[in-house]
Amino acid sequence: MTRAAITGWGKCMPPAVLTNADLATFLDTDDAWITQRTGIQQRRISHVLGSELSYVAAKRALACAGLAAKDLDLVVYGSCSSEEVVPNTASAVQYRLGAWNAGAMDVNTACTSFLYGLSTANGLIRAGSVRNALVVGVENISPFMDWDNRGVAVLFGDGCAAVVLQATGDGDDTGLVADKLGCYADSRQILRVRGHGTTYSNREVTYGDTAWDFDGQEIFKRAVHGMGSAAADVLARAGVTPDDVHLCVPHQANLRIIEFVAKRAGIPMERVFLTVRKYGNMSSATVPVALVEALEEGRVAPRSLLLMPAFGAGLTFCAHLVRFGERVTPIDTVDVELPPCDKTALQLVNELRALKKNRSRSAKGLAGPIFPETQAVLAGSTAVA
Ligand code: COA
């Protein structure tokens, strides 16, 4: 049976670091509260768009797999922060890479977008219509973050990573072994970004003037339940026990959620790979960035079995079980970097907060261009942040 194996991996983290102390300069919060309730100490703020982060991560993943962009049959852009609704952002990545033989699609299931994208590419590989796929998990959340809401602003950050999936030969047991996708749609109202989408075209809430609905405690409970049940499902269907899992690479929204899920799944924390302290919740970028770092740090031995549970708005949840092959090091590397960032993360955030204040003002009077900076981006002359 053909499977989809992860043969390439690469990440691209924006360099600007936003600390808890930075957040306390404009929010009524402090390092002790954030660290104790979430485990988060830092997060990154991007000075470039998601397609730029994706291009760098994708080049690194392709070199790691020993493939050229022309070898790709599919580009999947897993994100809830696509640059535009039409055209999709996967096409921007295809264009930057020159992956002219590839189809290109965006997948948005919020924080689970990368893993839902992995399932999509896996299905197409198993069906025989795709042989080599690039799956990106990327978020540039900072432009639509609710920066004056301490209940959400302290939790999230920007980031990106990509993997190359390739069809395995018959009899090869590596690759995606089992996956479970789910959604508690009856809880879709407890995590919502207002101000994004056609619902807001009536101008009661202006597009881009974002505010978050966020019931943290309810999300917490459903996240533990969804990830726990999806993890149990894939283990049972693969006929393996928690002891067979070498490493758990979970979605990282809150250290306490991870501890509950690991306990429920029967996996000790020594076998859970954590990035939440330094990156916070990067939505769909969280699991792939953690996966890449686990590989870079030698935590993935040849033939390891990895469990990757996640949850996100919707409320979507999932778990994926992946068996690595003998190779857990890159075939090649590539010399590609982001353009330099000449601002601190706090400067980037304060610029975004100022833009949002101006936007709210112009929305109230409904006068003037509502999104001059977005128009500039679309014209190709500047970046949002
Ligand atoms: N700094 C300081 N105080 C804060 C704060 C902050 N950043 N955010 C909230 N508080 C306050 C609240 O106002 C509340 O004060 P009160 O008791 O005077 O009313 C108090 O802290 C406790 O708030 P509560 O919401 O009960 O805290 P909590 O223990 O549930 O932790 C979350 C809040 C958001 C950290 C937690 O619920 C969580 O992580 N939920 C999951 C959310 C998530 O991961 N979402 C991502 C989806 S992909």
Coordinates of C-alpha atoms and ligand atoms in Angstrom, one line a residue:
M1 CA 0.0 0.0 0.0
T2 CA 1.3 3.5 -0.9
R3 CA 1.7 5.9 2.0
A4 CA 2.9 9.5 2.3
A5 CA 6.2 9.8 4.1
I6 CA 7.8 13.0 5.5
T7 CA 11.1 13.3 3.6
G8 CA 11.8 17.0 3.9
W9 CA 11.3 19.6 6.6
G10 CA 12.3 23.2 7.2
K11 CA 11.2 26.1 9.3
C12 CA 11.3 29.9 9.1
M13 CA 10.9 31.9 12.3
P14 CA 10.7 35.7 12.1
P15 CA 13.5 37.1 14.2
A16 CA 11.7 39.7 16.3
V17 CA 11.0 38.4 19.9
L18 CA 8.1 39.8 21.9
T19 CA 8.5 39.1 25.6
N20 CA 6.0 39.1 28.4
A21 CA 7.6 42.3 29.7
D22 CA 7.0 43.9 26.3
L23 CA 3.3 43.0 26.5
A24 CA 3.1 44.5 30.0
T25 CA 4.1 47.9 28.5
F26 CA 0.6 48.3 27.0
L27 CA -1.5 45.6 28.7
D28 CA -2.6 45.2 32.3
T29 CA -0.7 41.9 32.6
D30 CA 2.6 40.6 34.0
D31 CA 5.2 37.9 33.3
A32 CA 4.1 35.9 36.4
W33 CA 0.5 35.6 35.3
I34 CA 1.3 34.6 31.7
T35 CA 4.0 32.1 32.7
Q36 CA 1.9 30.5 35.5
R37 CA -1.3 30.2 33.5
T38 CA 0.1 29.4 30.0
G39 CA 3.9 28.5 30.2
I40 CA 4.6 31.2 27.5
Q41 CA 7.5 33.5 28.0
Q42 CA 8.1 34.8 24.4
R43 CA 6.6 34.8 20.9
R44 CA 7.7 36.0 17.5
I45 CA 6.3 38.9 15.5
S46 CA 6.7 38.8 11.7
H47 CA 8.0 41.8 9.7
V48 CA 7.0 40.0 6.4
L49 CA 4.0 38.3 5.0
G50 CA 3.2 34.6 5.4
S51 CA 4.1 33.8 1.8
E52 CA 7.6 35.1 2.4
L53 CA 8.0 33.0 5.6
S54 CA 6.6 30.0 3.6
Y55 CA 9.0 30.5 0.7
V56 CA 12.0 30.3 3.0
A57 CA 10.7 27.3 4.9
A58 CA 9.7 25.6 1.7
K59 CA 13.2 26.1 0.1
R60 CA 14.7 24.5 3.2
A61 CA 12.2 21.6 3.2
L62 CA 12.8 20.9 -0.5
A63 CA 16.6 20.9 0.0
C64 CA 16.2 18.6 3.0
A65 CA 14.2 16.1 0.8
G66 CA 16.7 16.5 -2.1
L67 CA 13.9 17.7 -4.4
A68 CA 13.6 20.7 -6.8
A69 CA 10.5 22.9 -6.9
K70 CA 9.6 21.5 -10.3
D71 CA 9.2 18.0 -8.7
L72 CA 6.2 19.1 -6.6
D73 CA 2.7 18.1 -7.7
L74 CA 0.9 20.0 -4.9
V75 CA 1.4 23.0 -2.6
V76 CA -0.9 23.1 0.5
Y77 CA -1.0 26.4 2.5
G78 CA -2.3 25.5 5.9
S79 CA -3.2 28.8 7.6
C80 CA -6.0 31.0 9.0
S81 CA -4.1 34.1 8.1
S82 CA -4.2 33.9 4.3
E83 CA -3.1 37.1 2.6
E84 CA -6.2 37.4 0.5
V85 CA -9.3 35.3 0.0
V86 CA -8.9 35.4 -3.8
P87 CA -6.4 34.5 -5.1
N88 CA -5.3 31.9 -2.6
T89 CA -1.9 32.2 -0.9
A90 CA -0.7 28.7 -1.9
S91 CA -0.5 30.2 -5.5
A92 CA 1.8 32.9 -4.2
V93 CA 4.1 30.2 -2.7
Q94 CA 4.0 28.2 -5.9
Y95 CA 4.9 31.4 -7.8
R96 CA 7.9 32.3 -5.5
L97 CA 9.2 28.7 -5.7
G98 CA 8.6 28.3 -9.4
A99 CA 6.8 25.0 -8.7
W100 CA 5.1 25.1 -12.1
N101 CA 3.9 21.5 -12.1
A102 CA 2.0 21.8 -8.8
G103 CA -1.6 22.4 -7.9
A104 CA -2.0 24.9 -5.1
M105 CA -4.7 25.1 -2.4
D106 CA -5.3 26.8 0.9
V107 CA -6.6 24.9 3.9
N108 CA -8.1 26.8 6.8
T109 CA -9.2 24.9 9.9
A110 CA -7.5 27.5 12.2
C111 CA -4.8 25.9 14.4
T112 CA -5.3 22.5 12.9
S113 CA -4.8 23.7 9.3
F114 CA -1.3 22.1 8.8
L115 CA -2.5 18.7 10.0
Y116 CA -5.8 18.9 8.0
G117 CA -3.5 19.8 5.1
L118 CA -1.3 16.8 5.8
S119 CA -4.4 14.6 5.7
T120 CA -5.5 16.2 2.4
A121 CA -2.1 15.6 0.7
N122 CA -1.9 12.1 2.2
G123 CA -5.3 11.2 0.6
L124 CA -4.2 12.5 -2.8
I125 CA -0.9 10.6 -2.6
R126 CA -2.7 7.4 -1.6
A127 CA -5.2 7.9 -4.4
G128 CA -2.3 8.2 -6.9
S129 CA -3.0 11.7 -8.2
V130 CA 0.0 13.3 -6.4
R131 CA 3.5 11.9 -5.8
N132 CA 5.3 14.8 -4.1
A133 CA 3.5 17.4 -2.0
L134 CA 4.6 20.4 0.0
V135 CA 2.5 21.1 3.1
V136 CA 3.1 24.5 4.9
G137 CA 1.9 25.5 8.3
V138 CA 2.1 29.2 8.6
E139 CA 0.6 32.1 10.6
N140 CA 1.0 35.8 10.5
I141 CA -1.6 36.5 13.2
S142 CA -0.1 39.7 14.5
P143 CA -1.9 42.0 11.9
F144 CA -5.3 40.9 13.1
M145 CA -4.6 40.2 16.8
D146 CA -6.8 41.9 19.3
W147 CA -3.8 43.7 20.8
D148 CA -5.7 45.5 23.6
N149 CA -7.4 42.3 24.8
R150 CA -5.1 40.7 27.4
G151 CA -7.2 37.5 27.3
V152 CA -5.9 36.7 23.8
A153 CA -3.0 39.0 23.0
V154 CA -0.6 37.2 25.4
L155 CA -1.2 33.8 23.8
F156 CA -0.3 34.0 20.1
G157 CA 2.7 34.5 17.9
D158 CA 3.8 34.2 14.2
G159 CA 5.8 31.4 12.6
C160 CA 6.1 28.9 9.8
A161 CA 7.4 25.5 8.9
A162 CA 6.9 23.2 5.9
V163 CA 7.3 19.5 5.1
V164 CA 7.7 17.5 1.9
L165 CA 5.5 14.4 1.6
Q166 CA 6.4 11.7 -0.9
A167 CA 4.7 8.5 -1.9
T168 CA 6.4 5.5 -0.5
G169 CA 6.9 2.2 -2.3
D170 CA 4.8 -0.9 -1.8
G171 CA 5.6 -2.7 1.5
D172 CA 7.2 0.4 3.1
D173 CA 5.6 1.0 6.5
T174 CA 6.9 4.6 7.0
G175 CA 4.7 7.7 6.6
L176 CA 1.3 8.7 7.8
V177 CA 0.0 5.6 9.6
A178 CA -3.4 6.9 10.9
D179 CA -5.2 10.2 11.2
K180 CA -8.4 11.3 12.9
L181 CA -10.2 14.6 12.0
G182 CA -13.0 16.0 14.1
C183 CA -15.0 19.2 14.9
Y184 CA -17.2 20.3 17.7
A185 CA -19.2 22.7 15.6
D186 CA -21.7 23.3 18.5
S187 CA -18.8 25.3 20.1
R188 CA -17.9 27.3 17.0
Q189 CA -19.0 30.5 18.7
I190 CA -16.5 30.3 21.6
L191 CA -13.5 31.2 19.4
R192 CA -14.2 33.7 16.7
V193 CA -12.3 36.6 15.0
R194 CA -14.8 39.4 14.3
G195 CA -14.1 41.7 11.4
H196 CA -12.8 39.1 8.9
G197 CA -15.2 37.8 6.2
T198 CA -18.4 38.7 4.4
T199 CA -20.4 38.7 7.6
Y200 CA -18.8 42.0 8.3
S201 CA -19.6 43.6 5.0
N202 CA -22.6 45.4 6.4
R203 CA -20.1 47.9 8.0
E204 CA -21.5 47.5 11.5
V205 CA -18.1 46.0 12.1
T206 CA -15.6 47.1 9.5
Y207 CA -13.5 44.5 7.7
G208 CA -10.1 44.5 9.3
D209 CA -11.3 46.1 12.6
T210 CA -10.8 42.8 14.4
A211 CA -12.0 41.8 17.8
W212 CA -11.8 38.3 19.2
D213 CA -14.6 36.3 21.0
F214 CA -12.6 33.9 23.2
D215 CA -14.0 31.7 26.0
G216 CA -10.7 30.4 27.3
Q217 CA -12.0 28.0 29.9
E218 CA -14.5 26.3 27.6
I219 CA -11.8 26.1 24.8
F220 CA -9.5 24.5 27.4
K221 CA -12.0 21.8 28.3
R222 CA -13.0 20.9 24.7
A223 CA -9.3 21.0 23.6
V224 CA -8.4 18.4 26.2
H225 CA -11.3 16.3 25.3
G226 CA -10.9 16.5 21.5
M227 CA -7.2 15.9 21.4
G228 CA -7.4 13.1 23.9
S229 CA -10.1 11.2 22.1
A230 CA -8.4 11.7 18.6
A231 CA -5.1 10.5 20.0
A232 CA -6.8 7.4 21.5
D233 CA -8.6 6.8 18.2
V234 CA -5.4 6.8 16.0
L235 CA -3.5 4.6 18.5
A236 CA -6.3 2.0 18.5
R237 CA -6.7 2.0 14.7
A238 CA -2.9 1.6 14.3
G239 CA -2.9 -1.2 16.8
V240 CA -0.2 0.4 19.0
T241 CA -0.1 1.5 22.6
P242 CA 1.1 4.8 24.2
D243 CA 4.4 3.0 25.0
D244 CA 5.0 2.6 21.3
V245 CA 5.0 6.3 20.7
H246 CA 8.5 7.7 20.8
L247 CA 7.6 11.3 20.8
C248 CA 4.4 13.4 21.1
V249 CA 4.5 16.7 19.2
P250 CA 1.3 18.4 20.2
H251 CA -0.4 21.7 19.3
Q252 CA 1.0 24.2 21.9
A253 CA -1.6 26.7 23.1
N254 CA -1.1 26.3 26.8
L255 CA 1.4 24.1 28.8
R256 CA -1.5 23.0 31.1
I257 CA -3.5 21.7 28.2
I258 CA -0.5 19.8 26.9
E259 CA 0.0 18.2 30.4
F260 CA -3.7 17.1 30.6
V261 CA -3.6 15.7 27.0
A262 CA -0.4 13.8 27.6
K263 CA -1.7 12.3 30.9
R264 CA -4.9 11.3 29.1
A265 CA -3.0 9.7 26.3
G266 CA -0.7 7.8 28.7
I267 CA 2.5 9.5 27.5
P268 CA 5.0 10.9 30.1
M269 CA 6.0 14.5 29.6
E270 CA 9.7 13.4 28.9
R271 CA 8.3 12.1 25.6
V272 CA 6.5 15.3 24.8
F273 CA 8.3 17.9 22.7
L274 CA 7.7 21.5 23.8
T275 CA 8.1 24.9 22.2
V276 CA 5.3 26.8 23.9
R277 CA 7.7 28.7 26.3
K278 CA 9.6 30.4 23.4
Y279 CA 7.0 30.7 20.6
G280 CA 3.5 30.6 22.3
N281 CA 0.6 29.5 20.1
M282 CA 1.5 29.9 16.4
S283 CA -1.8 28.4 15.4
S284 CA -1.2 26.1 12.4
A285 CA 2.6 26.7 12.4
T286 CA 2.9 25.3 15.9
V287 CA 3.0 21.5 15.2
P288 CA 5.3 21.7 12.1
V289 CA 7.7 24.1 13.8
A290 CA 7.9 21.8 16.8
L291 CA 8.4 18.8 14.5
V292 CA 11.3 20.5 12.7
E293 CA 12.9 21.5 15.9
A294 CA 12.5 17.9 17.3
L295 CA 14.3 16.7 14.2
E296 CA 17.0 19.4 14.4
E297 CA 17.6 18.5 18.1
G298 CA 18.0 14.8 17.4
R299 CA 14.8 13.9 19.3
V300 CA 13.5 11.8 16.3
A301 CA 15.5 8.6 16.0
P302 CA 15.3 6.5 12.8
R303 CA 12.0 4.6 12.6
S304 CA 10.4 6.7 15.4
L305 CA 6.6 6.7 15.8
L306 CA 5.3 10.3 16.4
L307 CA 1.9 11.3 17.7
M308 CA 0.7 14.8 16.7
P309 CA -2.6 15.9 18.4
A310 CA -4.1 19.4 17.8
F311 CA -7.2 21.6 18.1
G312 CA -8.3 25.0 16.8
A313 CA -11.3 27.3 16.2
G314 CA -14.3 25.5 14.8
L315 CA -13.7 23.8 17.2
T316 CA -11.6 21.5 15.0
F317 CA -9.5 18.8 16.5
C318 CA -7.3 15.9 15.1
A319 CA -4.5 13.5 15.8
H320 CA -1.9 12.1 13.4
L321 CA 0.4 9.1 13.8
V322 CA 3.6 9.2 11.7
R323 CA 6.3 6.6 11.3
F324 CA 9.7 8.1 10.2
G325 CA 12.1 6.2 8.0
E326 CA 15.8 5.5 8.5
R327 CA 16.7 9.0 7.4
V328 CA 16.2 11.7 10.0
T329 CA 18.8 14.2 8.7
P330 CA 18.6 16.5 5.7
I331 CA 19.9 15.4 2.3
D332 CA 21.0 19.0 1.6
T333 CA 20.8 22.5 2.9
V334 CA 20.1 25.8 1.1
D335 CA 21.4 29.4 1.6
V336 CA 18.2 31.4 1.8
E337 CA 17.2 33.9 4.5
L338 CA 14.4 36.4 5.2
P339 CA 15.0 40.1 4.5
P340 CA 16.5 41.7 7.6
C341 CA 14.2 43.1 10.3
D342 CA 15.3 46.6 11.5
K343 CA 12.6 46.9 14.2
T344 CA 12.0 45.4 17.6
A345 CA 8.9 43.2 18.1
L346 CA 7.4 45.9 20.3
Q347 CA 7.9 48.5 17.6
L348 CA 6.1 46.2 15.1
V349 CA 3.2 45.6 17.5
N350 CA 2.9 49.3 18.4
E351 CA 2.7 50.1 14.7
L352 CA -0.1 47.5 14.3
R353 CA -2.0 49.0 17.3
A354 CA -1.7 52.5 15.8
L355 CA -3.0 51.3 12.4
K356 CA -5.9 49.6 14.1
K357 CA -6.8 52.8 16.1
N358 CA -6.8 54.8 12.8
R359 CA -8.9 52.2 11.1
S360 CA -11.5 52.3 13.9
R361 CA -11.6 56.1 13.6
S362 CA -12.1 56.1 9.8
A363 CA -14.7 53.3 10.1
K364 CA -16.8 55.4 12.5
G365 CA -16.9 58.3 10.1
L366 CA -16.8 55.9 7.1
A367 CA -14.6 58.5 5.5
G368 CA -11.3 58.1 3.6
P369 CA -9.5 55.0 2.4
I370 CA -10.2 52.3 5.0
F371 CA -7.1 50.2 4.4
P372 CA -4.3 52.3 2.8
E373 CA -1.7 49.8 4.0
T374 CA -3.5 46.8 2.6
Q375 CA -3.8 48.5 -0.7
A376 CA -0.1 49.1 -0.7
V377 CA 0.5 45.4 0.0
L378 CA -1.8 44.4 -2.9
A379 CA 0.1 46.8 -5.2
G380 CA 3.2 45.0 -4.2
S381 CA 5.0 48.0 -2.7
T382 CA 5.2 47.2 1.0
A383 CA 4.5 44.6 3.7
V384 CA 1.7 44.9 6.3
A385 CA 3.9 44.9 9.4
Ligands
COA1 N1 -3.0 39.0 32.5 C1 -3.4 39.1 33.8 N2 -4.7 38.7 34.1 C2 -5.4 38.1 33.2 C3 -5.0 38.0 31.9 C4 -3.7 38.4 31.5 N3 -3.2 38.3 30.3 N4 -6.0 37.4 31.2 C5 -7.0 37.2 32.0 N5 -6.7 37.6 33.2 C6 -7.5 37.6 34.5 C7 -8.9 37.5 34.2 O1 -9.5 38.8 33.9 C8 -9.5 36.9 35.5 O2 -9.5 38.0 36.4 P1 -10.7 38.0 37.5 O3 -10.5 36.7 38.3 O4 -10.4 39.2 38.3 O5 -12.0 38.0 36.7 C9 -8.3 36.0 35.9 O6 -7.2 36.4 35.2 C10 -8.6 34.5 35.6 O7 -9.0 34.5 34.2 P2 -9.4 33.1 33.6 O8 -9.9 33.3 32.2 O9 -10.3 32.3 34.5 O10 -8.0 32.4 33.5 P3 -7.6 30.9 33.1 O11 -6.9 30.2 34.1 O12 -8.8 30.2 32.4 O13 -6.5 31.2 31.9 C11 -6.4 31.1 29.5 C12 -6.9 31.8 30.7 C13 -6.8 31.8 28.3 C14 -4.8 31.2 29.7 C15 -6.8 29.6 29.6 O14 -8.2 29.6 29.8 C16 -6.5 28.9 28.3 O15 -5.3 28.8 27.9 N6 -7.5 28.5 27.5 C17 -7.3 27.8 26.3 C18 -7.3 28.8 25.2 C19 -6.5 28.4 24.0 O16 -5.6 27.8 24.1 N7 -6.9 28.9 22.9 C20 -6.2 28.7 21.7 C21 -7.1 28.0 20.7 S1 -6.2 27.3 19.4

